[in-house]
Short mmCIF file of C-alpha atoms and ligand atoms in Angstrom, two decimals:
data_model
loop_
_atom_site.label_atom_id
_atom_site.label_comp_id
_atom_site.label_asym_id
_atom_site.label_seq_id
_atom_site.Cartn_x
_atom_site.Cartn_y
_atom_site.Cartn_z
CA UNK Q 208 -167.36 -146.07 41.84
CA UNK Q 209 -164.04 -145.29 40.59
CA UNK Q 210 -166.03 -141.79 39.49
CA UNK Q 211 -165.08 -141.55 36.19
CA UNK Q 212 -161.29 -141.73 36.93
CA UNK Q 213 -159.31 -143.10 34.62
CA UNK Q 214 -155.88 -144.43 34.49
CA UNK Q 215 -153.21 -143.58 32.27
CA UNK Q 216 -149.45 -144.71 31.27
CA UNK Q 217 -146.73 -144.02 29.09
CA UNK Q 218 -146.67 -147.42 26.76
CA UNK Q 219 -143.77 -149.11 27.78
CA UNK Q 220 -141.76 -150.76 31.12
CA UNK Q 221 -144.48 -151.57 33.64
CA UNK Q 222 -147.27 -150.55 31.58
CA UNK Q 223 -149.14 -153.68 30.63
CA UNK Q 224 -149.43 -154.79 33.98
CA UNK Q 225 -150.66 -151.24 35.48
CA UNK Q 226 -153.18 -150.90 33.03
CA UNK Q 227 -154.93 -154.42 33.42
CA UNK Q 228 -154.75 -154.17 37.30
CA UNK Q 229 -156.13 -150.71 36.75
CA UNK Q 230 -159.22 -152.87 34.32
CA UNK Q 231 -159.67 -155.30 37.52
CA UNK Q 232 -159.94 -152.38 40.12
CA UNK Q 233 -162.81 -151.13 37.47
CA UNK Q 234 -161.29 -148.25 35.74
CA UNK Q 235 -161.25 -147.48 32.13
CA UNK Q 236 -157.16 -147.07 30.50
CA UNK Q 237 -155.51 -144.80 28.06
CA UNK Q 238 -152.08 -146.10 26.45
CA UNK Q 239 -150.08 -143.48 25.97
CA UNK Q 240 -147.74 -144.73 22.86
CA UNK Q 241 -145.20 -143.74 20.51
CA UNK Q 242 -145.99 -144.39 17.02
CA UNK Q 243 -145.33 -147.88 16.44
CA UNK Q 244 -144.92 -149.43 19.57
CA UNK Q 245 -148.74 -149.53 20.09
CA UNK Q 246 -149.29 -153.36 19.53
CA UNK Q 247 -148.64 -155.17 22.68
CA UNK Q 248 -151.46 -152.63 24.31
CA UNK Q 249 -153.88 -153.63 21.29
CA UNK Q 250 -153.35 -156.95 21.59
CA UNK Q 251 -153.30 -157.89 25.18
CA UNK Q 252 -156.71 -155.80 25.41
CA UNK Q 253 -155.40 -153.65 28.08
CA UNK Q 254 -155.97 -150.37 26.66
CA UNK Q 255 -159.67 -148.58 26.56
CA UNK Q 256 -157.75 -146.03 24.82
CA UNK Q 257 -154.52 -145.53 22.64
CA UNK Q 258 -153.34 -141.48 22.43
CA UNK Q 259 -150.30 -141.98 19.74
CA UNK Q 260 -147.39 -139.35 20.04
CA UNK Q 261 -144.33 -139.11 18.34
CA UNK Q 262 -141.96 -139.07 20.77
CA UNK Q 263 -142.96 -138.52 25.28
CA UNK Q 264 -141.56 -135.31 24.99
CA UNK Q 265 -145.24 -134.19 23.21
CA UNK Q 266 -146.93 -135.41 26.83
CA UNK Q 267 -147.14 -131.97 28.29
CA UNK Q 268 -149.01 -130.83 25.25
CA UNK Q 269 -151.66 -133.42 25.42
CA UNK Q 270 -152.20 -132.03 29.40
CA UNK Q 271 -155.73 -130.25 28.68
CA UNK Q 272 -157.03 -133.36 26.81
CA UNK Q 273 -155.57 -135.67 30.02
CA UNK Q 274 -157.41 -133.87 32.86
CA UNK Q 275 -160.48 -133.29 30.76
CA UNK Q 276 -160.47 -137.36 30.57
CA UNK Q 277 -160.30 -137.60 34.51
CA UNK Q 278 -156.90 -138.98 33.73
CA UNK Q 279 -154.61 -140.01 36.66
CA UNK Q 280 -150.76 -140.66 35.39
CA UNK Q 281 -149.13 -143.61 37.12
CA UNK Q 282 -145.66 -142.75 36.79
CA UNK Q 283 -142.74 -145.71 36.02
CA UNK Q 284 -138.99 -146.06 34.74
CA UNK Q 285 -140.22 -144.35 31.23
CA UNK Q 286 -141.33 -140.98 32.55
CA UNK Q 287 -137.64 -139.40 33.69
CA UNK Q 288 -136.00 -141.34 31.28
CA UNK Q 289 -137.65 -140.22 28.72
CA UNK Q 290 -139.46 -136.65 29.69
CA UNK Q 291 -137.14 -135.44 31.65
CA UNK Q 292 -137.11 -134.26 35.26
CA UNK Q 293 -138.50 -130.70 34.74
CA UNK Q 294 -141.12 -131.38 32.27
CA UNK Q 295 -142.29 -134.28 34.84
CA UNK Q 296 -142.10 -132.08 38.04
CA UNK Q 297 -144.53 -129.32 36.11
CA UNK Q 298 -146.93 -131.92 35.16
CA UNK Q 299 -150.43 -130.55 36.25
CA UNK Q 300 -152.42 -133.61 35.13
CA UNK Q 301 -153.49 -135.64 38.81
CA UNK Q 302 -149.84 -137.58 39.48
CA UNK Q 303 -149.72 -141.20 41.57
CA UNK Q 304 -146.37 -140.10 43.99
CA UNK Q 305 -144.46 -137.61 45.64
CA UNK Q 306 -143.06 -135.65 43.02
CA UNK Q 307 -140.85 -134.07 45.75
CA UNK Q 308 -139.10 -137.36 46.02
CA UNK Q 309 -137.62 -137.42 42.34
CA UNK Q 310 -135.06 -134.44 43.42
CA UNK Q 311 -133.87 -137.06 46.25
CA UNK Q 312 -134.11 -140.29 44.01
CA UNK Q 313 -132.09 -138.95 40.55
CA UNK Q 314 -129.70 -136.89 42.73
CA UNK Q 315 -126.65 -139.59 43.45
CA UNK Q 316 -125.00 -137.52 46.58
CA UNK Q 317 -128.45 -136.98 47.98
CA UNK Q 318 -129.99 -140.38 47.66
CA UNK Q 319 -126.85 -141.58 49.46
CA UNK Q 320 -128.12 -138.63 52.47
CA UNK Q 321 -131.37 -140.14 52.29
CA UNK Q 322 -130.43 -144.07 52.39
CA UNK Q 323 -127.09 -143.27 55.64
CA UNK Q 324 -129.82 -141.40 56.97
CA UNK Q 325 -132.32 -144.38 57.19
CA UNK Q 326 -129.30 -146.60 58.44
CA UNK Q 327 -128.96 -148.93 55.61
CA UNK Q 328 -125.58 -149.91 54.88
CA UNK Q 329 -124.21 -148.69 51.66
CA UNK Q 330 -121.11 -149.72 49.26
CA UNK Q 331 -118.13 -147.59 50.05
CA UNK Q 332 -117.80 -144.86 47.27
CA UNK Q 333 -113.98 -143.62 46.36
CA UNK Q 334 -113.42 -140.00 45.77
CA UNK Q 335 -110.52 -140.86 44.30
CA UNK Q 336 -108.89 -143.08 42.13
CA UNK Q 337 -105.63 -143.53 44.04
CA UNK Q 338 -107.37 -144.22 47.05
CA UNK Q 339 -109.09 -147.80 45.22
CA UNK Q 340 -107.93 -150.59 47.59
CA UNK Q 341 -110.52 -153.30 46.69
CA UNK Q 342 -112.90 -154.47 43.77
CA UNK Q 343 -115.06 -151.41 43.01
CA UNK Q 344 -117.37 -150.66 40.21
CA UNK Q 345 -117.40 -147.46 38.06
CA UNK Q 346 -120.68 -146.11 37.32
CA UNK Q 347 -120.85 -143.37 34.58
CA UNK Q 348 -123.91 -140.48 35.67
CA UNK Q 349 -126.69 -140.94 33.51
CA UNK Q 350 -125.44 -144.37 31.60
CA UNK Q 351 -128.67 -145.84 30.57
CA UNK Q 352 -128.61 -149.42 31.41
CA UNK Q 353 -125.35 -149.50 32.81
CA UNK Q 354 -123.56 -149.53 29.60
CA UNK Q 355 -120.09 -148.90 30.02
CA UNK Q 356 -120.07 -149.30 33.47
CA UNK Q 357 -116.70 -151.15 34.24
CA UNK Q 358 -115.11 -153.29 37.49
CA UNK Q 359 -111.47 -152.09 38.18
CA UNK Q 360 -109.47 -153.90 41.15
CA UNK Q 361 -106.28 -151.03 41.68
CA UNK Q 362 -105.67 -147.34 40.60
CA UNK Q 363 -103.26 -148.93 37.75
CA UNK Q 364 -106.33 -151.17 36.24
CA UNK Q 365 -108.72 -147.88 37.13
CA UNK Q 366 -106.50 -145.44 35.02
CA UNK Q 367 -106.20 -147.89 32.20
CA UNK Q 368 -110.15 -148.56 32.16
CA UNK Q 369 -111.05 -145.37 32.09
CA UNK Q 370 -109.17 -143.82 29.05
CA UNK Q 371 -111.04 -141.63 26.89
CA UNK Q 372 -113.74 -141.32 29.40
CA UNK Q 373 -111.43 -139.04 32.04
CA UNK Q 374 -113.53 -136.11 31.48
CA UNK Q 375 -117.19 -137.79 31.71
CA UNK Q 376 -119.23 -138.02 34.92
CA UNK Q 377 -118.44 -141.19 37.22
CA UNK Q 378 -119.00 -142.44 40.30
CA UNK Q 379 -116.45 -144.97 41.93
CA UNK Q 380 -117.90 -147.44 44.17
CA UNK Q 381 -117.33 -150.57 45.69
CA UNK Q 382 -117.65 -153.80 44.53
CA UNK Q 383 -119.55 -155.69 46.82
CA UNK Q 384 -119.79 -159.76 46.07
CA UNK Q 385 -122.79 -161.62 46.68
CA UNK Q 386 -126.09 -161.57 44.88
CA UNK Q 387 -128.00 -159.17 43.72
CA UNK Q 388 -131.64 -158.80 45.03
CA UNK Q 389 -134.42 -156.02 44.12
CA UNK Q 390 -137.05 -155.33 46.70
CA UNK Q 391 -140.85 -154.61 45.81
CA UNK Q 392 -142.40 -152.60 48.62
CA UNK Q 393 -145.50 -150.95 48.57
CA UNK Q 394 -146.35 -148.27 51.42
CA UNK Q 395 -150.21 -146.67 51.65
CA UNK Q 396 -150.66 -143.25 53.16
CA UNK Q 397 -153.82 -144.23 53.91
CA UNK Q 398 -153.49 -147.07 56.06
CA UNK Q 399 -149.74 -146.61 57.26
CA UNK Q 400 -149.02 -149.96 56.14
CA UNK Q 401 -145.70 -151.15 54.53
CA UNK Q 402 -146.31 -154.28 52.20
CA UNK Q 403 -143.76 -156.22 50.42
CA UNK Q 404 -144.82 -157.46 47.23
CA UNK Q 405 -142.28 -159.71 45.72
CA UNK Q 406 -138.57 -159.71 44.89
CA UNK Q 407 -136.38 -160.38 41.04
CA UNK Q 408 -133.22 -160.57 40.09
CA UNK Q 409 -132.36 -159.22 36.65
CA UNK Q 410 -131.03 -160.49 33.44
CA UNK Q 411 -128.85 -158.69 32.01
CA UNK Q 412 -126.77 -158.20 28.94
CA UNK Q 413 -123.96 -159.34 28.40
CA UNK Q 414 -122.74 -159.75 32.21
CA UNK Q 415 -125.33 -162.90 32.74
CA UNK Q 416 -123.90 -165.02 29.84
CA UNK Q 417 -120.00 -164.48 30.23
CA UNK Q 418 -120.54 -167.63 32.46
CA UNK Q 419 -121.14 -169.41 29.66
CA UNK Q 420 -117.40 -169.14 28.06
CA UNK Q 421 -114.52 -170.72 29.99
CA UNK Q 422 -112.05 -168.84 31.64
CA UNK Q 423 -109.41 -170.11 29.33
CA UNK Q 424 -112.04 -168.14 26.75
CA UNK Q 425 -112.53 -165.29 28.73
CA UNK Q 426 -108.83 -164.62 28.86
CA UNK Q 427 -108.29 -165.19 25.15
CA UNK Q 428 -111.10 -162.50 24.41
CA UNK Q 429 -110.16 -159.80 26.27
CA UNK Q 430 -111.88 -157.35 24.47
CA UNK Q 431 -114.97 -158.20 25.96
CA UNK Q 432 -116.17 -155.97 29.21
CA UNK Q 433 -119.01 -156.90 31.29
CA UNK Q 434 -121.97 -154.74 30.29
CA UNK Q 435 -125.44 -154.46 32.67
CA UNK Q 436 -128.15 -154.05 29.97
CA UNK Q 437 -131.17 -155.16 31.40
CA UNK Q 438 -133.31 -157.59 29.16
CA UNK Q 439 -135.47 -159.14 31.50
CA UNK Q 440 -136.53 -159.48 34.56
CA UNK Q 441 -136.48 -162.88 36.93
CA UNK Q 442 -138.79 -163.95 39.66
CA UNK Q 443 -136.80 -165.10 43.01
CA UNK Q 444 -138.34 -165.54 46.64
CA UNK Q 445 -136.20 -164.51 49.93
CA UNK Q 446 -134.96 -166.61 52.56
CA UNK Q 447 -137.56 -166.14 55.04
CA UNK Q 448 -135.18 -165.35 57.87
CA UNK Q 449 -133.94 -162.03 55.64
CA UNK Q 450 -137.32 -160.59 55.71
CA UNK Q 451 -137.68 -159.06 59.19
CA UNK Q 452 -134.66 -157.37 58.19
CA UNK Q 453 -136.22 -156.43 54.01
CA UNK Q 454 -139.40 -154.78 56.40
CA UNK Q 455 -136.89 -152.80 58.53
CA UNK Q 456 -135.10 -151.72 55.69
CA UNK Q 457 -138.37 -150.41 54.09
CA UNK Q 458 -140.24 -149.02 56.86
CA UNK Q 459 -137.30 -146.80 57.66
CA UNK Q 460 -136.73 -145.41 54.26
CA UNK Q 461 -140.38 -144.35 54.50
CA UNK Q 462 -139.95 -142.70 57.93
CA UNK Q 463 -137.31 -140.96 56.53
CA UNK Q 464 -138.85 -139.58 53.47
CA UNK Q 465 -141.36 -138.34 55.48
CA UNK Q 466 -138.07 -136.29 56.93
CA UNK Q 467 -136.51 -134.80 54.22
CA UNK Q 468 -139.55 -134.76 51.36
CA UNK Q 469 -142.53 -134.42 53.17
CA UNK Q 470 -145.46 -136.05 53.38
CA UNK Q 471 -142.69 -138.95 51.90
CA UNK Q 472 -142.53 -141.69 49.68
CA UNK Q 473 -145.82 -143.58 48.99
CA UNK Q 474 -147.02 -146.24 46.58
CA UNK Q 475 -144.64 -148.54 44.81
CA UNK Q 476 -140.65 -148.52 45.52
CA UNK Q 477 -137.39 -150.51 45.22
CA UNK Q 478 -134.43 -151.31 47.36
CA UNK Q 479 -131.96 -152.43 44.69
CA UNK Q 480 -129.49 -154.73 46.89
CA UNK Q 481 -126.44 -156.60 46.92
CA UNK Q 482 -126.90 -160.08 49.44
CA UNK Q 483 -123.39 -161.07 50.72
CA UNK Q 484 -122.40 -164.54 52.32
CA UNK Q 485 -122.67 -162.72 55.54
CA UNK Q 486 -126.39 -162.10 55.04
CA UNK Q 487 -125.82 -158.49 54.77
CA UNK Q 488 -127.48 -155.73 52.73
CA UNK Q 489 -126.03 -153.49 50.68
CA UNK Q 490 -128.43 -151.25 48.53
CA UNK Q 491 -127.01 -149.67 46.08
CA UNK Q 492 -129.86 -147.65 44.81
CA UNK Q 493 -133.86 -146.55 45.70
CA UNK Q 494 -136.66 -146.55 42.74
CA UNK Q 495 -139.38 -144.62 44.26
CA UNK Q 496 -141.41 -145.79 41.63
CA UNK Q 497 -143.04 -149.11 39.92
CA UNK Q 498 -140.49 -151.24 39.11
CA UNK Q 499 -139.81 -153.94 35.74
CA UNK Q 500 -138.55 -156.55 38.25
CA UNK Q 501 -142.80 -156.98 39.39
CA UNK Q 502 -143.25 -157.99 35.73
CA UNK Q 503 -143.47 -161.37 35.96
CA UNK Q 504 -145.88 -161.06 39.07
CA UNK Q 505 -149.49 -160.04 37.08
CA UNK Q 506 -151.00 -162.75 38.42
CA UNK Q 507 -149.57 -161.46 41.85
CA UNK Q 508 -146.52 -162.88 43.87
CA UNK Q 509 -145.91 -165.68 46.41
CA UNK Q 510 -145.89 -162.70 48.92
CA UNK Q 511 -149.18 -161.09 47.83
CA UNK Q 512 -150.57 -165.00 47.37
CA UNK Q 513 -150.54 -164.76 50.91
CA UNK Q 514 -151.91 -161.70 51.87
CA UNK Q 515 -154.65 -160.88 48.93
CA UNK Q 516 -157.53 -163.27 48.06
CA UNK Q 517 -157.22 -162.35 44.36
CA UNK Q 518 -154.48 -162.09 41.82
CA UNK Q 519 -152.62 -158.92 43.16
CA UNK Q 520 -149.86 -156.88 40.85
CA UNK Q 521 -148.27 -154.09 41.85
CA UNK Q 522 -150.11 -152.46 39.48
CA UNK Q 523 -153.24 -153.74 40.27
CA UNK Q 524 -151.83 -152.66 44.11
CA UNK Q 525 -151.89 -149.02 42.72
CA UNK Q 526 -155.32 -149.04 41.42
CA UNK Q 527 -156.72 -150.25 44.84
CA UNK Q 528 -154.75 -147.09 46.54
CA UNK Q 529 -156.30 -145.14 44.41
CA UNK Q 530 -159.78 -146.82 44.49
CA UNK Q 531 -159.59 -146.65 48.28
CA UNK Q 532 -158.69 -142.94 48.40
CA UNK Q 533 -161.84 -141.53 46.18
CA UNK Q 534 -164.31 -143.97 48.27
CA UNK Q 535 -162.54 -142.59 51.25
CA UNK Q 536 -162.85 -139.11 49.97
CA UNK Q 537 -158.42 -139.01 50.46
CA UNK Q 538 -157.41 -138.04 46.97
CA UNK Q 539 -155.46 -135.60 48.54
CA UNK Q 540 -152.95 -138.27 50.28
CA UNK Q 541 -152.24 -139.61 46.80
CA UNK Q 542 -152.44 -137.27 43.97
CA UNK Q 543 -149.58 -134.78 43.59
P1 ATP X 652 -130.64 -148.40 37.00
O1 ATP X 652 -131.25 -148.36 35.69
O2 ATP X 652 -131.21 -149.09 37.91
O3 ATP X 652 -130.99 -147.13 37.19
P2 ATP X 652 -128.48 -148.99 36.21
O4 ATP X 652 -128.80 -150.10 35.45
O5 ATP X 652 -127.79 -147.85 35.68
O6 ATP X 652 -129.00 -148.70 37.25
P3 ATP X 652 -127.14 -150.10 38.40
O7 ATP X 652 -128.45 -150.84 38.85
O8 ATP X 652 -126.92 -148.98 39.71
O9 ATP X 652 -127.03 -149.65 37.01
O10 ATP X 652 -126.08 -151.67 37.96
C1 ATP X 652 -125.88 -152.14 37.26
C2 ATP X 652 -125.34 -153.63 37.63
O11 ATP X 652 -124.52 -153.58 38.58
C3 ATP X 652 -126.71 -154.65 38.39
O12 ATP X 652 -126.62 -155.87 38.09
C4 ATP X 652 -125.97 -154.58 39.98
O13 ATP X 652 -126.67 -155.90 40.50
C5 ATP X 652 -124.59 -153.99 39.97
N1 ATP X 652 -124.14 -153.14 41.04
C6 ATP X 652 -124.11 -152.31 41.01
N2 ATP X 652 -124.06 -151.45 41.95
C7 ATP X 652 -122.88 -152.59 42.48
C8 ATP X 652 -121.90 -152.46 43.71
N3 ATP X 652 -121.76 -151.86 44.60
N4 ATP X 652 -121.40 -154.07 44.04
C9 ATP X 652 -122.02 -154.70 43.56
N5 ATP X 652 -122.72 -154.54 42.01
C10 ATP X 652 -123.25 -153.93 41.94
#
């Protein structure tokens, strides 16, 4: 049924659910692991084959081998972070996703243009520190996991906190007071259907534990700065009356992507938002691929349970799409 195709991915991020989902759909699986990190993929029995590498930078060298094995690569958050955008763009192994969209996703200015054109609300950007007239979050470029980000409340506060990093590239973004909400979507170019598969919020160190220290002690420990290093994900369900807006935003982003990078965004993607007390979604980022926030839902989420009769993780949904494309002879729509 799956005509000898194998599902392959890098052993990290969301590989467990991608490979398990692929096996549930009848594919053989390959995990490419960095030496010393293979144990989870062995222990949980999700990989039919494990290829060991010293670094993910070696992946392009495996290309011939992967093509011979009829592998389809499923990208996740570790691809660009560990291999680099050019290496990913140049891969010749069938790849589930539209590579053209990567350029839009990885450049802050282009990403903003895309989301704005899709009619989404975005936090204001301050071009000059002297313009800061509210709370802002200062984001350094390439700061993996939000390390070093800081909050400032005035131009003076900013100048004090930026000391030593004036030459780095950063963005000054309005700090939206609300709750973070990460929306997991899946868009099928075969059926033109947009699905919502779940929501999560992140568990970030140390910002999620600062509240465990009393205000008095926080003042005393002036040297503690919040950081936003993700160490886990927490499942969330959305207030039901906000669902229509979540669908609208996802649909608009897909439609706009068809204009800017044909054939457009497809497969899993995530809008990273903050929801205000006025129930408005402010989108501060898009991830054009599976996000780690889908990991709590290997057995399916409350939303996938509404739609599917079997446990449907995002990883399994990807494999289902590939299987459907193979059966309908439409792999040209999803392999890039
Ligand atoms: P990613 O890993 O998704 O590329 P990141 O970890 O580098 O991104 P962000 O996700 O941009 O960083 O932000 C880190 C944290 O700051 C998150 O908890 C997010 O909720 C919060 N945050 C980001 N932008 C804003 C904003 N404009 N207003 C309020 N909170 C924000």
